[in-house]
PDB file of C-alpha atoms in Angstrom:
ATOM      1  CA  UNK A   1      -8.312  34.391  28.515  1.00  0.00           C
ATOM      2  CA  UNK A   2     -11.180  35.067  26.026  1.00  0.00           C
ATOM      3  CA  UNK A   3     -10.889  33.425  22.819  1.00  0.00           C
ATOM      4  CA  UNK A   4     -12.905  34.860  19.905  1.00  0.00           C
ATOM      5  CA  UNK A   5     -14.778  31.760  18.957  1.00  0.00           C
ATOM      6  CA  UNK A   6     -15.036  32.891  15.467  1.00  0.00           C
ATOM      7  CA  UNK A   7     -11.188  33.627  15.197  1.00  0.00           C
ATOM      8  CA  UNK A   8     -10.927  30.296  16.646  1.00  0.00           C
ATOM      9  CA  UNK A   9     -13.124  28.465  14.116  1.00  0.00           C
ATOM     10  CA  UNK A  10     -11.093  30.065  11.226  1.00  0.00           C
ATOM     11  CA  UNK A  11      -7.928  28.886  12.678  1.00  0.00           C
ATOM     12  CA  UNK A  12      -9.395  25.380  12.749  1.00  0.00           C
ATOM     13  CA  UNK A  13     -10.952  25.432   9.176  1.00  0.00           C
ATOM     14  CA  UNK A  14     -10.067  22.264   7.523  1.00  0.00           C
ATOM     15  CA  UNK A  15      -9.671  22.373   3.891  1.00  0.00           C
ATOM     16  CA  UNK A  16      -9.530  18.785   2.122  1.00  0.00           C
ATOM     17  CA  UNK A  17      -8.264  17.881  -1.279  1.00  0.00           C
ATOM     18  CA  UNK A  18     -12.143  17.243  -1.834  1.00  0.00           C
ATOM     19  CA  UNK A  19     -12.707  21.010  -1.147  1.00  0.00           C
ATOM     20  CA  UNK A  20      -9.843  22.438  -3.134  1.00  0.00           C
ATOM     21  CA  UNK A  21      -7.487  20.127  -4.961  1.00  0.00           C
ATOM     22  CA  UNK A  22      -4.922  22.869  -5.300  1.00  0.00           C
ATOM     23  CA  UNK A  23      -5.161  24.576  -2.067  1.00  0.00           C
ATOM     24  CA  UNK A  24      -6.015  22.024   0.660  1.00  0.00           C
ATOM     25  CA  UNK A  25      -4.350  22.556   4.333  1.00  0.00           C
ATOM     26  CA  UNK A  26      -5.138  19.051   5.900  1.00  0.00           C
ATOM     27  CA  UNK A  27      -4.517  15.511   4.880  1.00  0.00           C
ATOM     28  CA  UNK A  28      -5.413  12.208   5.564  1.00  0.00           C
ATOM     29  CA  UNK A  29      -2.597  10.643   7.819  1.00  0.00           C
ATOM     30  CA  UNK A  30      -2.000   6.715   7.495  1.00  0.00           C
ATOM     31  CA  UNK A  31      -1.348   4.591  10.423  1.00  0.00           C
ATOM     32  CA  UNK A  32       1.837   3.536   9.220  1.00  0.00           C
ATOM     33  CA  UNK A  33       4.529   4.849   6.744  1.00  0.00           C
ATOM     34  CA  UNK A  34       4.668   2.583   3.885  1.00  0.00           C
ATOM     35  CA  UNK A  35       7.328   1.936   1.373  1.00  0.00           C
ATOM     36  CA  UNK A  36       6.663   0.843  -2.259  1.00  0.00           C
ATOM     37  CA  UNK A  37       9.569  -1.352  -3.660  1.00  0.00           C
ATOM     38  CA  UNK A  38      10.064  -2.715  -7.171  1.00  0.00           C
ATOM     39  CA  UNK A  39      11.899  -5.713  -8.273  1.00  0.00           C
ATOM     40  CA  UNK A  40      13.300  -5.279 -12.012  1.00  0.00           C
ATOM     41  CA  UNK A  41      13.351  -8.397 -14.235  1.00  0.00           C
ATOM     42  CA  UNK A  42      16.965  -9.803 -14.570  1.00  0.00           C
ATOM     43  CA  UNK A  43      18.529  -8.606 -17.563  1.00  0.00           C
ATOM     44  CA  UNK A  44      20.233 -11.950 -18.234  1.00  0.00           C
ATOM     45  CA  UNK A  45      23.836 -10.699 -17.174  1.00  0.00           C
ATOM     46  CA  UNK A  46      25.292 -11.245 -13.809  1.00  0.00           C
ATOM     47  CA  UNK A  47      22.538  -9.437 -11.888  1.00  0.00           C
ATOM     48  CA  UNK A  48      22.816  -8.972  -8.128  1.00  0.00           C
ATOM     49  CA  UNK A  49      19.471  -9.191  -6.484  1.00  0.00           C
ATOM     50  CA  UNK A  50      20.215  -6.177  -4.584  1.00  0.00           C
ATOM     51  CA  UNK A  51      20.662  -4.280  -7.805  1.00  0.00           C
ATOM     52  CA  UNK A  52      17.171  -5.500  -8.797  1.00  0.00           C
ATOM     53  CA  UNK A  53      15.113  -4.750  -5.730  1.00  0.00           C
ATOM     54  CA  UNK A  54      14.877  -1.118  -5.348  1.00  0.00           C
ATOM     55  CA  UNK A  55      12.915   1.075  -2.923  1.00  0.00           C
ATOM     56  CA  UNK A  56      10.657   3.643  -5.119  1.00  0.00           C
ATOM     57  CA  UNK A  57       8.906   5.936  -2.521  1.00  0.00           C
ATOM     58  CA  UNK A  58       7.931   6.171   1.062  1.00  0.00           C
ATOM     59  CA  UNK A  59       4.657   7.881   1.992  1.00  0.00           C
ATOM     60  CA  UNK A  60       2.308   8.447   4.834  1.00  0.00           C
ATOM     61  CA  UNK A  61      -0.870   9.975   3.623  1.00  0.00           C
ATOM     62  CA  UNK A  62      -3.820   9.057   1.377  1.00  0.00           C
ATOM     63  CA  UNK A  63      -3.227  11.918  -0.944  1.00  0.00           C
ATOM     64  CA  UNK A  64       0.311  10.857  -1.517  1.00  0.00           C
ATOM     65  CA  UNK A  65      -0.709   7.233  -2.062  1.00  0.00           C
ATOM     66  CA  UNK A  66      -2.756   8.248  -4.918  1.00  0.00           C
ATOM     67  CA  UNK A  67      -0.238  10.660  -6.476  1.00  0.00           C
ATOM     68  CA  UNK A  68       1.915   7.625  -6.663  1.00  0.00           C
ATOM     69  CA  UNK A  69      -0.668   5.296  -7.834  1.00  0.00           C
ATOM     70  CA  UNK A  70      -1.697   7.720 -10.706  1.00  0.00           C
ATOM     71  CA  UNK A  71       1.927   8.177 -11.763  1.00  0.00           C
ATOM     72  CA  UNK A  72       3.315   4.618 -11.898  1.00  0.00           C
ATOM     73  CA  UNK A  73       3.161   1.615 -14.297  1.00  0.00           C
ATOM     74  CA  UNK A  74       0.207  -0.378 -13.660  1.00  0.00           C
ATOM     75  CA  UNK A  75       0.853  -4.198 -12.970  1.00  0.00           C
ATOM     76  CA  UNK A  76      -0.582  -5.159 -16.109  1.00  0.00           C
ATOM     77  CA  UNK A  77       2.059  -3.475 -18.188  1.00  0.00           C
ATOM     78  CA  UNK A  78       5.079  -4.796 -16.239  1.00  0.00           C
ATOM     79  CA  UNK A  79       7.491  -7.248 -17.825  1.00  0.00           C
ATOM     80  CA  UNK A  80       7.615 -10.662 -16.784  1.00  0.00           C
ATOM     81  CA  UNK A  81       9.549 -11.393 -13.401  1.00  0.00           C
ATOM     82  CA  UNK A  82       8.595  -7.885 -11.908  1.00  0.00           C
ATOM     83  CA  UNK A  83       7.209  -7.407  -8.501  1.00  0.00           C
ATOM     84  CA  UNK A  84       5.583  -4.755  -6.663  1.00  0.00           C
ATOM     85  CA  UNK A  85       5.896  -5.039  -2.774  1.00  0.00           C
ATOM     86  CA  UNK A  86       4.313  -2.605  -0.550  1.00  0.00           C
ATOM     87  CA  UNK A  87       5.563  -2.982   2.949  1.00  0.00           C
ATOM     88  CA  UNK A  88       5.781  -1.063   6.087  1.00  0.00           C
ATOM     89  CA  UNK A  89       8.738   1.309   6.215  1.00  0.00           C
ATOM     90  CA  UNK A  90      11.786  -0.142   7.565  1.00  0.00           C
ATOM     91  CA  UNK A  91      10.905  -3.589   6.482  1.00  0.00           C
ATOM     92  CA  UNK A  92      12.766  -5.158   3.415  1.00  0.00           C
ATOM     93  CA  UNK A  93      10.349  -7.132   1.392  1.00  0.00           C
ATOM     94  CA  UNK A  94      12.639 -10.258   1.695  1.00  0.00           C
ATOM     95  CA  UNK A  95      12.323 -13.258   3.889  1.00  0.00           C
ATOM     96  CA  UNK A  96      15.689 -12.869   5.191  1.00  0.00           C
ATOM     97  CA  UNK A  97      14.763  -9.478   6.914  1.00  0.00           C
ATOM     98  CA  UNK A  98      14.895  -9.896  10.622  1.00  0.00           C
ATOM     99  CA  UNK A  99      11.267  -8.916  10.905  1.00  0.00           C
ATOM    100  CA  UNK A 100      10.216 -11.273   8.425  1.00  0.00           C
ATOM    101  CA  UNK A 101      12.357 -14.304   8.905  1.00  0.00           C
ATOM    102  CA  UNK A 102      10.007 -16.047  11.626  1.00  0.00           C
ATOM    103  CA  UNK A 103       6.844 -15.015   9.371  1.00  0.00           C
ATOM    104  CA  UNK A 104       4.982 -16.370   6.388  1.00  0.00           C
ATOM    105  CA  UNK A 105       2.475 -15.358   3.894  1.00  0.00           C
ATOM    106  CA  UNK A 106      -1.026 -15.800   2.585  1.00  0.00           C
ATOM    107  CA  UNK A 107      -0.858 -16.120  -1.277  1.00  0.00           C
ATOM    108  CA  UNK A 108      -3.071 -16.871  -4.282  1.00  0.00           C
ATOM    109  CA  UNK A 109      -2.080 -17.444  -7.869  1.00  0.00           C
ATOM    110  CA  UNK A 110      -4.229 -16.190 -10.612  1.00  0.00           C
ATOM    111  CA  UNK A 111      -3.608 -18.462 -13.455  1.00  0.00           C
ATOM    112  CA  UNK A 112      -5.782 -16.946 -16.170  1.00  0.00           C
ATOM    113  CA  UNK A 113      -3.911 -13.871 -16.800  1.00  0.00           C
ATOM    114  CA  UNK A 114      -6.021 -12.493 -19.540  1.00  0.00           C
ATOM    115  CA  UNK A 115      -9.249 -12.487 -17.718  1.00  0.00           C
ATOM    116  CA  UNK A 116      -8.119 -11.335 -14.194  1.00  0.00           C
ATOM    117  CA  UNK A 117      -8.425  -7.698 -13.414  1.00  0.00           C
ATOM    118  CA  UNK A 118      -5.086  -7.558 -11.898  1.00  0.00           C
ATOM    119  CA  UNK A 119      -4.740  -3.791 -11.535  1.00  0.00           C
ATOM    120  CA  UNK A 120      -7.905  -3.452  -9.633  1.00  0.00           C
ATOM    121  CA  UNK A 121      -7.390  -6.321  -7.531  1.00  0.00           C
ATOM    122  CA  UNK A 122      -3.523  -5.104  -6.610  1.00  0.00           C
ATOM    123  CA  UNK A 123      -5.087  -1.554  -6.049  1.00  0.00           C
ATOM    124  CA  UNK A 124      -7.748  -3.064  -3.520  1.00  0.00           C
ATOM    125  CA  UNK A 125      -5.138  -5.107  -1.650  1.00  0.00           C
ATOM    126  CA  UNK A 126      -2.930  -1.868  -1.336  1.00  0.00           C
ATOM    127  CA  UNK A 127      -5.817   0.125   0.063  1.00  0.00           C
ATOM    128  CA  UNK A 128      -6.870  -2.631   2.451  1.00  0.00           C
ATOM    129  CA  UNK A 129      -3.075  -2.706   3.885  1.00  0.00           C
ATOM    130  CA  UNK A 130      -2.566   1.218   3.901  1.00  0.00           C
ATOM    131  CA  UNK A 131      -6.181   1.496   5.246  1.00  0.00           C
ATOM    132  CA  UNK A 132      -5.453  -1.048   7.966  1.00  0.00           C
ATOM    133  CA  UNK A 133      -8.594  -3.257   7.149  1.00  0.00           C
ATOM    134  CA  UNK A 134      -6.558  -6.475   6.667  1.00  0.00           C
ATOM    135  CA  UNK A 135      -6.237  -6.917  10.483  1.00  0.00           C
ATOM    136  CA  UNK A 136      -7.584  -6.057  13.932  1.00  0.00           C
ATOM    137  CA  UNK A 137      -5.837  -3.362  15.784  1.00  0.00           C
ATOM    138  CA  UNK A 138      -3.994  -5.289  18.203  1.00  0.00           C
ATOM    139  CA  UNK A 139      -2.975  -8.180  15.680  1.00  0.00           C
ATOM    140  CA  UNK A 140       0.197  -6.904  14.712  1.00  0.00           C
ATOM    141  CA  UNK A 141       0.758  -9.393  11.977  1.00  0.00           C
ATOM    142  CA  UNK A 142       0.813  -7.399   8.450  1.00  0.00           C
ATOM    143  CA  UNK A 143       4.139  -6.772   7.219  1.00  0.00           C
ATOM    144  CA  UNK A 144       3.307  -6.072   3.480  1.00  0.00           C
ATOM    145  CA  UNK A 145       1.571  -6.984   0.299  1.00  0.00           C
ATOM    146  CA  UNK A 146       3.181  -8.199  -2.892  1.00  0.00           C
ATOM    147  CA  UNK A 147       2.385  -8.778  -6.613  1.00  0.00           C
ATOM    148  CA  UNK A 148       4.470 -11.103  -8.926  1.00  0.00           C
ATOM    149  CA  UNK A 149       4.297 -10.846 -12.482  1.00  0.00           C
ATOM    150  CA  UNK A 150       5.219 -14.424 -14.071  1.00  0.00           C
ATOM    151  CA  UNK A 151       4.914 -16.347 -17.199  1.00  0.00           C
ATOM    152  CA  UNK A 152       1.887 -18.324 -16.128  1.00  0.00           C
ATOM    153  CA  UNK A 153       0.365 -16.352 -13.409  1.00  0.00           C
ATOM    154  CA  UNK A 154      -0.123 -13.229 -11.128  1.00  0.00           C
ATOM    155  CA  UNK A 155       0.290 -13.943  -7.758  1.00  0.00           C
ATOM    156  CA  UNK A 156      -0.742 -11.688  -4.716  1.00  0.00           C
ATOM    157  CA  UNK A 157       0.696 -12.284  -1.275  1.00  0.00           C
ATOM    158  CA  UNK A 158       0.129 -10.862   2.083  1.00  0.00           C
ATOM    159  CA  UNK A 159       3.095 -11.239   4.490  1.00  0.00           C
ATOM    160  CA  UNK A 160       2.869 -11.753   8.213  1.00  0.00           C
ATOM    161  CA  UNK A 161       5.256 -11.261  10.972  1.00  0.00           C
ATOM    162  CA  UNK A 162       4.848 -14.841  12.518  1.00  0.00           C
ATOM    163  CA  UNK A 163       3.379 -18.286  11.613  1.00  0.00           C
ATOM    164  CA  UNK A 164       1.031 -18.071  14.643  1.00  0.00           C
ATOM    165  CA  UNK A 165       3.753 -19.015  17.174  1.00  0.00           C
ATOM    166  CA  UNK A 166       5.810 -17.156  19.699  1.00  0.00           C
ATOM    167  CA  UNK A 167       9.156 -15.633  17.897  1.00  0.00           C
ATOM    168  CA  UNK A 168      12.381 -14.960  19.313  1.00  0.00           C
ATOM    169  CA  UNK A 169      12.395 -11.390  21.021  1.00  0.00           C
ATOM    170  CA  UNK A 170       8.506 -11.599  20.704  1.00  0.00           C
ATOM    171  CA  UNK A 171       8.047 -10.922  24.470  1.00  0.00           C
ATOM    172  CA  UNK A 172       5.421 -12.161  26.882  1.00  0.00           C
ATOM    173  CA  UNK A 173       2.523 -10.267  26.048  1.00  0.00           C
ATOM    174  CA  UNK A 174      -0.680 -11.253  23.622  1.00  0.00           C
ATOM    175  CA  UNK A 175       1.029  -9.754  20.608  1.00  0.00           C
ATOM    176  CA  UNK A 176       2.190 -10.958  17.254  1.00  0.00           C
ATOM    177  CA  UNK A 177       5.151 -13.587  18.151  1.00  0.00           C
ATOM    178  CA  UNK A 178       4.528 -12.935  21.921  1.00  0.00           C
ATOM    179  CA  UNK A 179       4.473 -15.668  24.520  1.00  0.00           C
ATOM    180  CA  UNK A 180       1.033 -14.458  25.831  1.00  0.00           C
ATOM    181  CA  UNK A 181      -0.703 -15.450  22.595  1.00  0.00           C
ATOM    182  CA  UNK A 182      -1.381 -19.017  22.536  1.00  0.00           C
ATOM    183  CA  UNK A 183      -1.148 -21.468  19.413  1.00  0.00           C
ATOM    184  CA  UNK A 184      -5.064 -21.298  19.054  1.00  0.00           C
ATOM    185  CA  UNK A 185      -5.128 -17.706  19.196  1.00  0.00           C
ATOM    186  CA  UNK A 186      -2.075 -17.155  17.000  1.00  0.00           C
ATOM    187  CA  UNK A 187      -3.842 -19.239  14.341  1.00  0.00           C
ATOM    188  CA  UNK A 188      -7.150 -17.580  14.676  1.00  0.00           C
ATOM    189  CA  UNK A 189      -5.600 -14.159  13.970  1.00  0.00           C
ATOM    190  CA  UNK A 190      -3.980 -15.414  10.879  1.00  0.00           C
ATOM    191  CA  UNK A 191      -7.091 -17.043   9.785  1.00  0.00           C
ATOM    192  CA  UNK A 192      -8.963 -13.821  10.303  1.00  0.00           C
ATOM    193  CA  UNK A 193      -6.475 -12.009   8.047  1.00  0.00           C
ATOM    194  CA  UNK A 194      -6.465 -14.727   5.483  1.00  0.00           C
ATOM    195  CA  UNK A 195     -10.417 -14.399   5.233  1.00  0.00           C
ATOM    196  CA  UNK A 196     -10.144 -10.838   4.945  1.00  0.00           C
ATOM    197  CA  UNK A 197      -7.356 -11.115   2.169  1.00  0.00           C
ATOM    198  CA  UNK A 198      -9.450 -13.554   0.144  1.00  0.00           C
ATOM    199  CA  UNK A 199     -12.565 -11.113   0.514  1.00  0.00           C
ATOM    200  CA  UNK A 200     -10.602  -8.283  -1.039  1.00  0.00           C
ATOM    201  CA  UNK A 201      -9.388 -10.765  -3.777  1.00  0.00           C
ATOM    202  CA  UNK A 202     -12.927 -11.437  -4.466  1.00  0.00           C
ATOM    203  CA  UNK A 203     -12.118 -15.071  -4.794  1.00  0.00           C
ATOM    204  CA  UNK A 204     -14.952 -17.755  -5.585  1.00  0.00           C
ATOM    205  CA  UNK A 205     -15.933 -20.391  -3.046  1.00  0.00           C
ATOM    206  CA  UNK A 206     -13.923 -23.067  -4.604  1.00  0.00           C
ATOM    207  CA  UNK A 207     -10.623 -20.896  -4.735  1.00  0.00           C
ATOM    208  CA  UNK A 208      -8.703 -21.077  -1.516  1.00  0.00           C
ATOM    209  CA  UNK A 209      -5.677 -18.918  -0.345  1.00  0.00           C
ATOM    210  CA  UNK A 210      -2.811 -20.840   1.225  1.00  0.00           C
ATOM    211  CA  UNK A 211      -0.544 -19.844   4.149  1.00  0.00           C
ATOM    212  CA  UNK A 212       2.955 -21.085   4.155  1.00  0.00           C
ATOM    213  CA  UNK A 213       5.978 -20.257   6.565  1.00  0.00           C
ATOM    214  CA  UNK A 214       9.075 -18.527   4.940  1.00  0.00           C
ATOM    215  CA  UNK A 215      11.314 -20.884   6.334  1.00  0.00           C
ATOM    216  CA  UNK A 216       9.173 -23.971   5.056  1.00  0.00           C
ATOM    217  CA  UNK A 217       9.276 -22.270   1.676  1.00  0.00           C
ATOM    218  CA  UNK A 218      13.002 -22.053   1.785  1.00  0.00           C
ATOM    219  CA  UNK A 219      13.492 -25.644   2.812  1.00  0.00           C
ATOM    220  CA  UNK A 220      11.150 -26.780  -0.081  1.00  0.00           C
ATOM    221  CA  UNK A 221      13.484 -25.129  -2.285  1.00  0.00           C
ATOM    222  CA  UNK A 222      11.083 -23.143  -4.088  1.00  0.00           C
ATOM    223  CA  UNK A 223       7.956 -20.984  -3.145  1.00  0.00           C
ATOM    224  CA  UNK A 224       5.919 -24.112  -3.348  1.00  0.00           C
ATOM    225  CA  UNK A 225       5.991 -25.242   0.310  1.00  0.00           C
ATOM    226  CA  UNK A 226       3.107 -27.253   1.739  1.00  0.00           C
ATOM    227  CA  UNK A 227       0.444 -25.088   2.867  1.00  0.00           C
ATOM    228  CA  UNK A 228       0.149 -24.570   6.639  1.00  0.00           C
ATOM    229  CA  UNK A 229      -3.473 -23.177   6.730  1.00  0.00           C
ATOM    230  CA  UNK A 230      -5.756 -22.675   3.991  1.00  0.00           C
ATOM    231  CA  UNK A 231      -9.088 -20.371   3.985  1.00  0.00           C
TER     232      UNK A 231
ATOM    233  CA  UNK B   1       3.531  17.244 -18.595  1.00  0.00           C
ATOM    234  CA  UNK B   2       5.300  17.627 -21.952  1.00  0.00           C
ATOM    235  CA  UNK B   3       9.105  18.076 -21.914  1.00  0.00           C
ATOM    236  CA  UNK B   4      10.330  21.756 -22.279  1.00  0.00           C
ATOM    237  CA  UNK B   5      13.354  21.607 -24.093  1.00  0.00           C
ATOM    238  CA  UNK B   6      15.741  24.562 -24.375  1.00  0.00           C
ATOM    239  CA  UNK B   7      14.774  25.874 -20.996  1.00  0.00           C
ATOM    240  CA  UNK B   8      16.882  25.480 -17.859  1.00  0.00           C
ATOM    241  CA  UNK B   9      14.642  27.033 -15.287  1.00  0.00           C
ATOM    242  CA  UNK B  10      14.303  24.816 -12.124  1.00  0.00           C
ATOM    243  CA  UNK B  11      10.914  23.300 -12.155  1.00  0.00           C
ATOM    244  CA  UNK B  12       8.080  24.752  -9.863  1.00  0.00           C
ATOM    245  CA  UNK B  13       6.069  22.452  -7.831  1.00  0.00           C
ATOM    246  CA  UNK B  14       2.506  22.710  -8.798  1.00  0.00           C
ATOM    247  CA  UNK B  15      -0.240  24.023  -6.334  1.00  0.00           C
ATOM    248  CA  UNK B  16      -1.404  20.556  -5.499  1.00  0.00           C
ATOM    249  CA  UNK B  17       2.113  19.287  -4.821  1.00  0.00           C
ATOM    250  CA  UNK B  18       2.825  22.429  -2.592  1.00  0.00           C
ATOM    251  CA  UNK B  19      -0.557  21.883  -0.654  1.00  0.00           C
ATOM    252  CA  UNK B  20       0.625  18.126  -0.158  1.00  0.00           C
ATOM    253  CA  UNK B  21       3.869  19.286   1.241  1.00  0.00           C
ATOM    254  CA  UNK B  22       2.236  21.887   3.604  1.00  0.00           C
ATOM    255  CA  UNK B  23      -0.966  20.339   4.576  1.00  0.00           C
ATOM    256  CA  UNK B  24      -1.171  19.126   8.291  1.00  0.00           C
ATOM    257  CA  UNK B  25      -2.110  15.628   9.024  1.00  0.00           C
ATOM    258  CA  UNK B  26      -5.897  15.444  10.315  1.00  0.00           C
ATOM    259  CA  UNK B  27      -5.956  15.027  14.134  1.00  0.00           C
ATOM    260  CA  UNK B  28      -9.558  14.131  14.491  1.00  0.00           C
ATOM    261  CA  UNK B  29     -11.674  12.897  11.533  1.00  0.00           C
ATOM    262  CA  UNK B  30     -14.710  14.537  13.419  1.00  0.00           C
ATOM    263  CA  UNK B  31     -13.407  17.777  12.829  1.00  0.00           C
ATOM    264  CA  UNK B  32     -13.594  17.584   9.138  1.00  0.00           C
ATOM    265  CA  UNK B  33     -16.635  18.583   7.113  1.00  0.00           C
ATOM    266  CA  UNK B  34     -16.538  16.820   4.116  1.00  0.00           C
ATOM    267  CA  UNK B  35     -18.340  18.406   0.901  1.00  0.00           C
ATOM    268  CA  UNK B  36     -21.987  16.686   0.456  1.00  0.00           C
ATOM    269  CA  UNK B  37     -21.285  14.280  -2.471  1.00  0.00           C
ATOM    270  CA  UNK B  38     -18.290  12.972  -0.433  1.00  0.00           C
ATOM    271  CA  UNK B  39     -18.931   9.870   1.978  1.00  0.00           C
ATOM    272  CA  UNK B  40     -17.039  10.417   5.336  1.00  0.00           C
ATOM    273  CA  UNK B  41     -14.823   7.445   6.690  1.00  0.00           C
ATOM    274  CA  UNK B  42     -16.945   4.801   8.274  1.00  0.00           C
ATOM    275  CA  UNK B  43     -17.041   6.167  11.981  1.00  0.00           C
ATOM    276  CA  UNK B  44     -17.249   2.507  13.295  1.00  0.00           C
ATOM    277  CA  UNK B  45     -13.915   1.841  11.909  1.00  0.00           C
ATOM    278  CA  UNK B  46     -12.315   4.617  14.129  1.00  0.00           C
ATOM    279  CA  UNK B  47     -14.518   4.575  17.195  1.00  0.00           C
ATOM    280  CA  UNK B  48     -11.414   4.328  19.532  1.00  0.00           C
ATOM    281  CA  UNK B  49      -8.810   5.764  17.239  1.00  0.00           C
ATOM    282  CA  UNK B  50      -6.078   7.527  18.868  1.00  0.00           C
ATOM    283  CA  UNK B  51      -5.405  11.141  17.312  1.00  0.00           C
ATOM    284  CA  UNK B  52      -4.025  10.932  13.853  1.00  0.00           C
ATOM    285  CA  UNK B  53      -4.296   6.965  13.716  1.00  0.00           C
ATOM    286  CA  UNK B  54      -7.031   6.028  11.452  1.00  0.00           C
ATOM    287  CA  UNK B  55      -8.421   3.198   9.304  1.00  0.00           C
ATOM    288  CA  UNK B  56     -10.131   3.877   5.985  1.00  0.00           C
ATOM    289  CA  UNK B  57     -12.295   1.342   4.087  1.00  0.00           C
ATOM    290  CA  UNK B  58     -11.919   0.995   0.347  1.00  0.00           C
ATOM    291  CA  UNK B  59     -14.881   2.910  -0.569  1.00  0.00           C
ATOM    292  CA  UNK B  60     -13.833   6.042   1.212  1.00  0.00           C
ATOM    293  CA  UNK B  61     -10.169   5.665  -0.243  1.00  0.00           C
ATOM    294  CA  UNK B  62     -11.443   5.266  -3.842  1.00  0.00           C
ATOM    295  CA  UNK B  63     -12.996   8.751  -3.656  1.00  0.00           C
ATOM    296  CA  UNK B  64      -9.563  10.407  -3.862  1.00  0.00           C
ATOM    297  CA  UNK B  65      -8.566   8.509  -7.144  1.00  0.00           C
ATOM    298  CA  UNK B  66      -9.455  11.045  -9.635  1.00  0.00           C
ATOM    299  CA  UNK B  67      -8.826  14.180  -7.097  1.00  0.00           C
ATOM    300  CA  UNK B  68      -5.034  13.678  -6.340  1.00  0.00           C
ATOM    301  CA  UNK B  69      -3.589  13.012  -9.669  1.00  0.00           C
ATOM    302  CA  UNK B  70      -0.412  14.950  -9.441  1.00  0.00           C
ATOM    303  CA  UNK B  71       3.227  13.564  -9.382  1.00  0.00           C
ATOM    304  CA  UNK B  72       4.199  13.154  -5.682  1.00  0.00           C
ATOM    305  CA  UNK B  73       7.488  14.759  -6.228  1.00  0.00           C
ATOM    306  CA  UNK B  74       9.561  17.037  -8.670  1.00  0.00           C
ATOM    307  CA  UNK B  75      11.763  14.332  -9.413  1.00  0.00           C
ATOM    308  CA  UNK B  76       9.325  11.568  -9.899  1.00  0.00           C
ATOM    309  CA  UNK B  77      10.093  10.721 -13.632  1.00  0.00           C
ATOM    310  CA  UNK B  78      13.860  10.423 -12.950  1.00  0.00           C
ATOM    311  CA  UNK B  79      13.150   8.234  -9.798  1.00  0.00           C
ATOM    312  CA  UNK B  80      10.782   6.123 -11.673  1.00  0.00           C
ATOM    313  CA  UNK B  81      12.950   5.706 -14.723  1.00  0.00           C
ATOM    314  CA  UNK B  82      15.721   4.500 -12.267  1.00  0.00           C
ATOM    315  CA  UNK B  83      13.653   2.136 -10.355  1.00  0.00           C
ATOM    316  CA  UNK B  84      10.738   0.809 -12.215  1.00  0.00           C
ATOM    317  CA  UNK B  85      11.582   1.897 -15.819  1.00  0.00           C
ATOM    318  CA  UNK B  86       9.447   3.742 -18.283  1.00  0.00           C
ATOM    319  CA  UNK B  87       6.528   5.566 -16.956  1.00  0.00           C
ATOM    320  CA  UNK B  88       3.196   5.020 -18.545  1.00  0.00           C
ATOM    321  CA  UNK B  89       3.317   8.849 -19.821  1.00  0.00           C
ATOM    322  CA  UNK B  90       6.758   8.304 -21.286  1.00  0.00           C
ATOM    323  CA  UNK B  91       5.661   5.234 -23.205  1.00  0.00           C
ATOM    324  CA  UNK B  92       2.843   7.249 -24.737  1.00  0.00           C
ATOM    325  CA  UNK B  93       3.424   9.830 -27.535  1.00  0.00           C
ATOM    326  CA  UNK B  94       3.473  13.264 -26.167  1.00  0.00           C
ATOM    327  CA  UNK B  95       1.033  15.654 -27.770  1.00  0.00           C
ATOM    328  CA  UNK B  96       2.726  18.609 -29.430  1.00  0.00           C
ATOM    329  CA  UNK B  97       2.053  22.064 -28.168  1.00  0.00           C
TER     330      UNK B  97
END
């Protein structure tokens, strides 16, 4: 069959939002679907955690991300005890979730709330998550990112599937939690993610991000578990 | 947008929102010719990318910030009120028309 190249070319014409913000026909897909969650501050009454943690929206394109970001309260304007969580679709942003319970998190607390550009830093962390630049393609560790607004600090965290060790149901392969990924490689993957995370947060040389396992955090009775790794 | 009182017409999606809903996901980044003032995604990030599975660096993503500013759904304000609370818009005085 003869395909008229001109006609074919017309069919393939790709109009992006940059060409025409009101009439585009292609959008930029993300590698994963992401869900934005919000934790409301407790009202003081008998609040149930499940009533406070709400999923806001799930999206799968760069364009939609910006529609959301441009029309939602910035972190700097949230009340104390609020959180935003941006997680891969299907993962609840709680350590009890079956996909999180063997994992851990990299985290950094910004204690000087007035001088830290928290909106910009949180935006950059979200962009690194949805743009998939926090880990290598086969690492399989990143579950989501979170920002906590507290009285004395902002904290930004990055949750991982494992603590660098095999996990139940992780299989035999060289994947996150698989038996084929030895302890040395498991640690190196997490350290690589930690280094990229601290780069996104633009930390100074004397500021470190700490990694701790969720279960260790629970046993410590608070989120101040002893750091397993630092970078 | 300012609230229209006294009107019960269902809201119509804007052109931008209609485009967002109907646009196809890009299959191959190489097929896209960006306008001259837009920097393409870093090809090194996507050298071995499968169809429609791309990585994007911050500088590429930031270019969208002032380009797609539409609310992502018609019920966005209600949804935000139910989940996050007040929107930045509703916290500011509306300009009179």
